PDB file of C-alpha atoms in Angstrom:
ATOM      1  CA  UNK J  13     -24.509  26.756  16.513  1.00 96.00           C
ATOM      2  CA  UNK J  14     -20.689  26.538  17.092  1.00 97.00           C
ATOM      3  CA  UNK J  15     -18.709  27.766  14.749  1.00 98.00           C
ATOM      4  CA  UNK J  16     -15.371  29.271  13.061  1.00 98.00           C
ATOM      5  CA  UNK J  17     -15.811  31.603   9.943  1.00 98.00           C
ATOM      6  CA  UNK J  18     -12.160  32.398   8.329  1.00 98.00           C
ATOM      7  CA  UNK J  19     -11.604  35.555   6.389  1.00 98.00           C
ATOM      8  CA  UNK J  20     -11.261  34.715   2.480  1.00 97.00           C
ATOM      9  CA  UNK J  21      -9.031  33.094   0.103  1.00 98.00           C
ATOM     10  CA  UNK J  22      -5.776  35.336  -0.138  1.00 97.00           C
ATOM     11  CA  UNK J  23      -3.151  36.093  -2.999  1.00 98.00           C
ATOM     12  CA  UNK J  24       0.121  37.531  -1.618  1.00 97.00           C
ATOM     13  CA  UNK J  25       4.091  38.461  -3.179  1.00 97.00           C
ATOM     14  CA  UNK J  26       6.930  36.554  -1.745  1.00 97.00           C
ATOM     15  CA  UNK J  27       8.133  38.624   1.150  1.00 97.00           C
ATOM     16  CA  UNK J  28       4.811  40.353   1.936  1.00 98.00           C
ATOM     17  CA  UNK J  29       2.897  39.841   4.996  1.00 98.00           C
ATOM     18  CA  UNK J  30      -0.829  37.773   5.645  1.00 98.00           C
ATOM     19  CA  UNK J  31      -3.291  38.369   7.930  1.00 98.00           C
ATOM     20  CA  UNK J  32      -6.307  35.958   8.353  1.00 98.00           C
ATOM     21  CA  UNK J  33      -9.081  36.288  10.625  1.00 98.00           C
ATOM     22  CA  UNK J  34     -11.420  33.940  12.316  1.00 98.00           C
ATOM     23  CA  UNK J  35     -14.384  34.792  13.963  1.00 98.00           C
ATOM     24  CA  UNK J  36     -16.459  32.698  16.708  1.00 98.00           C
ATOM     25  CA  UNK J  37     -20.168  32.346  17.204  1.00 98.00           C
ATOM     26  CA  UNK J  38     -22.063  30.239  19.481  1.00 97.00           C
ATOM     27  CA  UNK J  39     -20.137  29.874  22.119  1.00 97.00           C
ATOM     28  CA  UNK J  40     -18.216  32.069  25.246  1.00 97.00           C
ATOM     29  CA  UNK J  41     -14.747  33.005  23.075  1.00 97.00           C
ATOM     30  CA  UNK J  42     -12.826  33.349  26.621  1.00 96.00           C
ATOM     31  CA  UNK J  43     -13.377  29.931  27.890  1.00 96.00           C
ATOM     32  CA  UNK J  44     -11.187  28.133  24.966  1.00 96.00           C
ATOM     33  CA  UNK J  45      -7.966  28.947  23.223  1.00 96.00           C
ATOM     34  CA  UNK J  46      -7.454  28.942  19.337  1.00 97.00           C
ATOM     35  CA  UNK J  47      -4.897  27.416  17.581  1.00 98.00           C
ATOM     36  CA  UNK J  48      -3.668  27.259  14.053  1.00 98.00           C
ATOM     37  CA  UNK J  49      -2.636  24.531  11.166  1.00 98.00           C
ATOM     38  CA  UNK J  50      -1.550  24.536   7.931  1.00 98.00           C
ATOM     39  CA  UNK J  51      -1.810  22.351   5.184  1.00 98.00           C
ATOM     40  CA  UNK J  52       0.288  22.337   2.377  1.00 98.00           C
ATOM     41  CA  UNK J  53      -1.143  20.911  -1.358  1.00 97.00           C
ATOM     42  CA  UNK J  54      -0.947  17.171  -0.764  1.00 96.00           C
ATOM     43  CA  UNK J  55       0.605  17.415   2.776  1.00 97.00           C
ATOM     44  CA  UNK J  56      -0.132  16.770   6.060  1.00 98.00           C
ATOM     45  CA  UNK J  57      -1.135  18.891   9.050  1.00 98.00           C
ATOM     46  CA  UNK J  58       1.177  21.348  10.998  1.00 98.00           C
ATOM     47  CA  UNK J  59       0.583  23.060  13.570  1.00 97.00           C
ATOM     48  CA  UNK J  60       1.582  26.526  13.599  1.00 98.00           C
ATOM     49  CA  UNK J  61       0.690  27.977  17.294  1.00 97.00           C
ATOM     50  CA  UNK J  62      -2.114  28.490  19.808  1.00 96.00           C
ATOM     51  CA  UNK J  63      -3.206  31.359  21.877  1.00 96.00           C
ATOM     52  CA  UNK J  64      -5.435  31.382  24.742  1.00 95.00           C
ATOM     53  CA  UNK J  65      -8.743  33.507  24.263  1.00 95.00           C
ATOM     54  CA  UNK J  66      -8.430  33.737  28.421  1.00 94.00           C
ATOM     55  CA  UNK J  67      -5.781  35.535  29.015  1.00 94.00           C
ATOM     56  CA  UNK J  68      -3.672  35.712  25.420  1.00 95.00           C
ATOM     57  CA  UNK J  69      -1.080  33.864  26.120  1.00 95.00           C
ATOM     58  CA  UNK J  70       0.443  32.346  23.272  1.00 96.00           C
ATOM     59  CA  UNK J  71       3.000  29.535  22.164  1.00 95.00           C
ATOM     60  CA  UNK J  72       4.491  29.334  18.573  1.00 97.00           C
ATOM     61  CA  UNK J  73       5.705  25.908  16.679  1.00 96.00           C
ATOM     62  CA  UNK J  74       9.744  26.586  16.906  1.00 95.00           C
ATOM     63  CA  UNK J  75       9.386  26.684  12.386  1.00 96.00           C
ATOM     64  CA  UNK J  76       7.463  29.836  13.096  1.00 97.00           C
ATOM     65  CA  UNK J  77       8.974  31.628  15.350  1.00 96.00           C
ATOM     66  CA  UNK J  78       9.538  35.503  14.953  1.00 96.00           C
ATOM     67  CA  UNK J  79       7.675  35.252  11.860  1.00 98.00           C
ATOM     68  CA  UNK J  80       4.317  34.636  13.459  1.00 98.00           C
ATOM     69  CA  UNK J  81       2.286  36.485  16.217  1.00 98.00           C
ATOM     70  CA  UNK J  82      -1.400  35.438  16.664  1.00 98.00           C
ATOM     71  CA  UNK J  83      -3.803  37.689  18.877  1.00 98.00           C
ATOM     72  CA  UNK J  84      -7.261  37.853  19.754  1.00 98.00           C
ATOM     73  CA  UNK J  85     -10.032  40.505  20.072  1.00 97.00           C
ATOM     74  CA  UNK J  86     -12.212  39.423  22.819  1.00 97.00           C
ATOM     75  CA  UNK J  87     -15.578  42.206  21.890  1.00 97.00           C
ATOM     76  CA  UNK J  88     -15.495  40.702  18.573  1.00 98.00           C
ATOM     77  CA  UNK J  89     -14.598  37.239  19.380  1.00 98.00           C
ATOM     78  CA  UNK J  90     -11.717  36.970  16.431  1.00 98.00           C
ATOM     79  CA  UNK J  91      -8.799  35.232  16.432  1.00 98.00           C
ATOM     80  CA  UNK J  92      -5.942  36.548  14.309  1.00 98.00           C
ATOM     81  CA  UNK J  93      -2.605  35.443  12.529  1.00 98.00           C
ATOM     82  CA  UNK J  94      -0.391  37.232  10.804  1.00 98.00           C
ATOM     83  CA  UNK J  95       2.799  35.705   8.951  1.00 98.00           C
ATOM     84  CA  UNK J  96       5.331  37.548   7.939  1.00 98.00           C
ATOM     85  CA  UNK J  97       7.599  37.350   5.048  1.00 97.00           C
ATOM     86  CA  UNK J  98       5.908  35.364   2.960  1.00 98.00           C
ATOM     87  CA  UNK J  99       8.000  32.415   1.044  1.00 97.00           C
ATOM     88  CA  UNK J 100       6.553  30.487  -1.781  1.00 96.00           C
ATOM     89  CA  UNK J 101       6.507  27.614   0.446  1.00 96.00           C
ATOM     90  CA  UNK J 102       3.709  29.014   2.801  1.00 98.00           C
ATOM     91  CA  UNK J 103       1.229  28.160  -0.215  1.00 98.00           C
ATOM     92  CA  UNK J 104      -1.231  26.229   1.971  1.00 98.00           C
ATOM     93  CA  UNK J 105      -4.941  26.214   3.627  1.00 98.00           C
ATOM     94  CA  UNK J 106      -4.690  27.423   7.146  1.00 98.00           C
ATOM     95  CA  UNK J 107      -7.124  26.495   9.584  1.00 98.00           C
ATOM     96  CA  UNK J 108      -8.034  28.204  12.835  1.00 98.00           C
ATOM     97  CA  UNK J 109      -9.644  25.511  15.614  1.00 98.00           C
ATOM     98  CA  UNK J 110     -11.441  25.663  18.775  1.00 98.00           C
ATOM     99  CA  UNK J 111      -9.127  24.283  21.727  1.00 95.00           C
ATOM    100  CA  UNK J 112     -10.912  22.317  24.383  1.00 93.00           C
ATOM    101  CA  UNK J 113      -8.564  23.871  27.527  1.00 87.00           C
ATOM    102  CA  UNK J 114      -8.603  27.947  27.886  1.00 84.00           C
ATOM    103  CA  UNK J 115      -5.221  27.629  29.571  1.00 88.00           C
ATOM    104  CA  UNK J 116      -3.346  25.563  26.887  1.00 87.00           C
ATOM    105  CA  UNK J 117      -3.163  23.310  24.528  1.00 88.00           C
ATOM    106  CA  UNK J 118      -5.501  20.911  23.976  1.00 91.00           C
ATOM    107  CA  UNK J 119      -7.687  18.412  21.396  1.00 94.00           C
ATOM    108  CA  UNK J 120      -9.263  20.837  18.945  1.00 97.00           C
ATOM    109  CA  UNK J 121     -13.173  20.582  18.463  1.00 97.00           C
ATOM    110  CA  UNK J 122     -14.176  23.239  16.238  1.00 98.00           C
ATOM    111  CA  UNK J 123     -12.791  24.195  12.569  1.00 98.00           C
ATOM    112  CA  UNK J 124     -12.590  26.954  10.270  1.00 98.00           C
ATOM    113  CA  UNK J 125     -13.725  26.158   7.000  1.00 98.00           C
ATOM    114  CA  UNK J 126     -10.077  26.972   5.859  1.00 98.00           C
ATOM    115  CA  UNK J 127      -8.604  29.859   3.891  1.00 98.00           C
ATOM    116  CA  UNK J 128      -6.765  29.574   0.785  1.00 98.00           C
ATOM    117  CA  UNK J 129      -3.304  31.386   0.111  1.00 98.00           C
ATOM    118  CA  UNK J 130      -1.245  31.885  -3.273  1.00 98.00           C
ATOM    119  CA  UNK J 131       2.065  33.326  -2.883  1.00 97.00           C
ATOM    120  CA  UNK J 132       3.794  34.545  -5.821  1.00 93.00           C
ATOM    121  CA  UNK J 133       7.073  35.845  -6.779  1.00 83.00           C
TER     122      UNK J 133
ATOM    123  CA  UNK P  11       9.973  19.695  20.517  1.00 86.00           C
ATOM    124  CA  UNK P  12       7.954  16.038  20.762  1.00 93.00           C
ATOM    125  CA  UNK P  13       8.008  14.183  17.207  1.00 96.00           C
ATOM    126  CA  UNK P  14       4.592  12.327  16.301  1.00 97.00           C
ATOM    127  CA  UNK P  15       5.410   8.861  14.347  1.00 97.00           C
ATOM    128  CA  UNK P  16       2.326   7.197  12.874  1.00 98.00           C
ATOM    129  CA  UNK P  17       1.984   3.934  10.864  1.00 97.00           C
ATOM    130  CA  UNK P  18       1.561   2.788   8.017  1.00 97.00           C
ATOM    131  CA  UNK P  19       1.565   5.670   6.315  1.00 98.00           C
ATOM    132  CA  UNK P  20      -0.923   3.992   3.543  1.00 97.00           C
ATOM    133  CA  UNK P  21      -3.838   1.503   4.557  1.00 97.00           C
ATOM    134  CA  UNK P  22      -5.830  -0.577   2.273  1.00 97.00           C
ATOM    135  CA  UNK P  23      -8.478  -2.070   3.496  1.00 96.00           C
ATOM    136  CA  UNK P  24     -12.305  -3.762   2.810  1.00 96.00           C
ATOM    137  CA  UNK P  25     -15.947  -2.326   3.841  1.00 96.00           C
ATOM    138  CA  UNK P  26     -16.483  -4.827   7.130  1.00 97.00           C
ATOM    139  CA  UNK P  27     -12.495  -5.254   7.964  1.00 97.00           C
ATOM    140  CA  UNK P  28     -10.948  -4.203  11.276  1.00 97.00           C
ATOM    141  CA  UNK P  29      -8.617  -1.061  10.862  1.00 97.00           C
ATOM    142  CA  UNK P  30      -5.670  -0.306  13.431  1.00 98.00           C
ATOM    143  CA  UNK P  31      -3.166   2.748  13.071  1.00 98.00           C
ATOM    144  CA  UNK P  32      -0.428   3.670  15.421  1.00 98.00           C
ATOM    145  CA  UNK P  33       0.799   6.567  16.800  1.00 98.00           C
ATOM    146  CA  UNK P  34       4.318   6.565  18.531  1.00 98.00           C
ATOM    147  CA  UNK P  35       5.197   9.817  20.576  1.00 97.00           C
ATOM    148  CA  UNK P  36       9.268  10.830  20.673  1.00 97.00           C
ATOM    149  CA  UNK P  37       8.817  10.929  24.603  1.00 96.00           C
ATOM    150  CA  UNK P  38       6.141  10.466  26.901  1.00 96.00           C
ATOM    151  CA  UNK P  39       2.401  12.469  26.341  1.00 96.00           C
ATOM    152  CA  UNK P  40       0.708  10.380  28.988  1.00 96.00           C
ATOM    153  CA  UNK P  41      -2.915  10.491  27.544  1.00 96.00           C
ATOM    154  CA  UNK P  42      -2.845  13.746  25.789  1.00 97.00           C
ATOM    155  CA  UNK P  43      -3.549  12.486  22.304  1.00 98.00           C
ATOM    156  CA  UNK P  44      -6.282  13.230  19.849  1.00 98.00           C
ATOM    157  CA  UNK P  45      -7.080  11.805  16.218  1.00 98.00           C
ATOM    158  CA  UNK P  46      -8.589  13.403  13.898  1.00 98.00           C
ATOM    159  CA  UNK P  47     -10.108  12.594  10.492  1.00 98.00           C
ATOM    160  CA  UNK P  48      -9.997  14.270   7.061  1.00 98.00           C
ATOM    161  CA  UNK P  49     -11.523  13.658   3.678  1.00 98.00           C
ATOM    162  CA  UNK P  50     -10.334  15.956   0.733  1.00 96.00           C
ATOM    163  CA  UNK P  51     -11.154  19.254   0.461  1.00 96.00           C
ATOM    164  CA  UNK P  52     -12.467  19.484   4.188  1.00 98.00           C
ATOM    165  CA  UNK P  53     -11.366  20.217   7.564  1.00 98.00           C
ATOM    166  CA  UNK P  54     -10.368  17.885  10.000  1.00 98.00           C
ATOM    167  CA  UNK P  55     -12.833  16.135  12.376  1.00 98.00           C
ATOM    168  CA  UNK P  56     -12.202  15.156  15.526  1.00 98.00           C
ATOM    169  CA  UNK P  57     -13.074  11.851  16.787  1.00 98.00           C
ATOM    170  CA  UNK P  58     -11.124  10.759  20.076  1.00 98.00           C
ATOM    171  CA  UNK P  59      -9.278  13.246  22.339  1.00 97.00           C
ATOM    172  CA  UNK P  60      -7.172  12.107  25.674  1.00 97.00           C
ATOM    173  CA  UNK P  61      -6.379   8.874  24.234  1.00 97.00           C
ATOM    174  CA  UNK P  62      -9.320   6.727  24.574  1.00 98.00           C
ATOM    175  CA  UNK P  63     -12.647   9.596  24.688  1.00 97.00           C
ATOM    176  CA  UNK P  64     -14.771   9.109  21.993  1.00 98.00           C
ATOM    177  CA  UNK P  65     -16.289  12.644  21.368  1.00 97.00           C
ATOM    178  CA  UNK P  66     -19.864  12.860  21.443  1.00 96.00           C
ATOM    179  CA  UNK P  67     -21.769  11.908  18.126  1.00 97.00           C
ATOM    180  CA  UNK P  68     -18.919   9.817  16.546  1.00 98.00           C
ATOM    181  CA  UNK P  69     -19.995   6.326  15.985  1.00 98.00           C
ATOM    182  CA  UNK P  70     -18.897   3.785  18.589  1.00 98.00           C
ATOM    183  CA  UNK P  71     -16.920   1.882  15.970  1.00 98.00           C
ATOM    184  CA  UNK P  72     -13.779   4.214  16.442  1.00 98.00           C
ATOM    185  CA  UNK P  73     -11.961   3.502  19.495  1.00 98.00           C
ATOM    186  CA  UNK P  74      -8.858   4.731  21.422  1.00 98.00           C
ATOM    187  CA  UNK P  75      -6.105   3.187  23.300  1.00 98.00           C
ATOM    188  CA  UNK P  76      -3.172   3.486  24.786  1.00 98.00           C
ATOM    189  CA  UNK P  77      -0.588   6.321  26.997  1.00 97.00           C
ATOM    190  CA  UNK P  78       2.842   7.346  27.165  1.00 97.00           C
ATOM    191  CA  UNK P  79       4.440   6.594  23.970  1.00 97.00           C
ATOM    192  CA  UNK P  80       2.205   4.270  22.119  1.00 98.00           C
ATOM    193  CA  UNK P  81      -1.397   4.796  20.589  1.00 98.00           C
ATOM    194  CA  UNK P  82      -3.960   3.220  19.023  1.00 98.00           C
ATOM    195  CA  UNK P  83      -6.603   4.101  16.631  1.00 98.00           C
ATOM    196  CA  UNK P  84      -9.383   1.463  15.540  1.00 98.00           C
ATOM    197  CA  UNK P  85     -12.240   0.927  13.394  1.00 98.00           C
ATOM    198  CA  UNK P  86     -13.993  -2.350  14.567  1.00 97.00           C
ATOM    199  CA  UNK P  87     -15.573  -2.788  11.251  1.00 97.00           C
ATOM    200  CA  UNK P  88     -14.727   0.033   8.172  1.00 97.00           C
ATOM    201  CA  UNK P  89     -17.368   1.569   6.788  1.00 96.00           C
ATOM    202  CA  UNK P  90     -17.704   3.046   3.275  1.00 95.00           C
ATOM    203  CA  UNK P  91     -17.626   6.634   4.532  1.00 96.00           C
ATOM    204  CA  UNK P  92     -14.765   5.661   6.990  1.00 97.00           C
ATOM    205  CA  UNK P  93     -12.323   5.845   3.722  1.00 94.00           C
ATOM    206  CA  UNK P  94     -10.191   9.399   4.808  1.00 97.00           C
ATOM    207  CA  UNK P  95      -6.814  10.114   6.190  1.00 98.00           C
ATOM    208  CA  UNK P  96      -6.304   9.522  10.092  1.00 98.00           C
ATOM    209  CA  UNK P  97      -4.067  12.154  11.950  1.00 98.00           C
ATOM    210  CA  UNK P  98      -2.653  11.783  15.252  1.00 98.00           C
ATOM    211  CA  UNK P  99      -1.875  14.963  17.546  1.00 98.00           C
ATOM    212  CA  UNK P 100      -0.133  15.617  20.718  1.00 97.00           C
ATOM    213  CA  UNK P 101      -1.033  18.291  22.942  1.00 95.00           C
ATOM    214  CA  UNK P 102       1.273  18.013  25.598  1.00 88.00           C
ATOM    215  CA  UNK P 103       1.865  21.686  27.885  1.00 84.00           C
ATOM    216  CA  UNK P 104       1.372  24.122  24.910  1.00 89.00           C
ATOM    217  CA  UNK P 105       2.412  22.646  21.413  1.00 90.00           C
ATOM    218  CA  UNK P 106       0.576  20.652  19.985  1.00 93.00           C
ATOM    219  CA  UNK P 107       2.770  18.410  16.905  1.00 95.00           C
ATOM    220  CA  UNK P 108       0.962  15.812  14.589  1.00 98.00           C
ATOM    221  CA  UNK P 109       1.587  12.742  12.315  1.00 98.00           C
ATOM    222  CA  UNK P 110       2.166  12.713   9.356  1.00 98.00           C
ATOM    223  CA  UNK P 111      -0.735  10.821   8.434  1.00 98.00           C
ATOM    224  CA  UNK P 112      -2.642   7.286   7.590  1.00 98.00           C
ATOM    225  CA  UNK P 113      -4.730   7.169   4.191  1.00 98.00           C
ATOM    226  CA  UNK P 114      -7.313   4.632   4.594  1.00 98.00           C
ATOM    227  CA  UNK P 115      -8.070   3.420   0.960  1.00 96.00           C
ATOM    228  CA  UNK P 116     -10.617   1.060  -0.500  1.00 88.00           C
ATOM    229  CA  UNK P 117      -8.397  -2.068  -1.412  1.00 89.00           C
TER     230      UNK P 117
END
């Protein structure tokens, strides 16, 4: 079947970097794009970027921008994000999601079951 | 960037009532809205994508209308596991900005 697996829960210091992974089965990683969310304890969604398994390109929410690079690895069919700097305020579940359009953005069909990151000082 | 502007921000509502949540886009998105739903602890589902598509297995109850500026998301008749939070999303070009968000609680 479909589906997103997301690297594990993460504990990080303030001003370190995270890395989470996401990793597709059951489906041809190249013909959709990937994009990411957060969700802060009690909060609502936000969007952090999106990359295109097709061809890699990539477009970043403005919030995130030079702090964030997401890439893919098409032989394994993972999706990566790193965030750097890490603030106590990036305490959230991020989600990676399947993106119905390989070419950009687009109504997302597929989650991640979520991972879970602590940030401490 | 394209603001997302959904109302009301809390719902309450009856098994058996009819549910309606708007979505207002900063500028135009012509149909390129989806709406998602989440319960807690769980990620979000998706349930209508360019506006008005119902995706395939979600019951015919949800509907979507509307283009431009102004959505709609309803629930002809609530059902007890329709009790979540709604979230509309824009995917206009390449970003892809959403509400903040419409709990639907049992009144």
């Amino acid at each position: 079947q479909v589906q997103l697996v997301q690297s594990g829960a993460e504990v990080k210091k303030s001003g370190a970097s995270l890395t989470v992974s996401c990793k597709a089965s059951g489906y041809t990683f190249t013909s959709f794009g990937i994009t990411w969310v957060r969700q802060a304890p009690g909060q609502g969604l936000e969007w952090m970027g999106w990359i295109s398994a097709y061809n890699g390109n990539t477009n970043y929410a403005q919030q995130f921008q030079g702090r964030v690079t997401m890439t893919t690895d098409t032989p394994t069919s993972t999706a990566y994000m790193e965030l750097r700097s890490l603030r106590s305020d990036d305490m959230a579940v991020y989600y990676c999601a399947r993106v119905l359009n390989p070419t950009g953005m687009g109504a997302m069909d597929v989650w991640g079951q979520g991972t879970t990151v602590t940030v401490s000082s | 960037d394209i603001q997302m502007t959904q109302s009301p921000s809390t719902l309450s509502a009856s098994v058996g009532d009819r549910v309606t949540i708007t979505c207002r886009a900063s500028q135009s998105i012509s149909s390129w809205l989806a709406w998602y739903q989440q319960k807690p602890g769980k990620a979000p589902k998706l349930l209508i994508y360019k506006a008005s598509s119902l995706k395939s297995g979600v019951p015919s109850r949800f509907s979507g209308s509307g283009s431009g500026t102004e959505f709609t998301l309803t629930i002809s008749s609530l059902q007890p596991d329709d009790f979540a939070t709604y979230y509309c999303q824009q995917y206009n070009g390449y970003s892809g900005t959403f509400g903040q968000g419409t709990k639907v609680e049992i009144k």
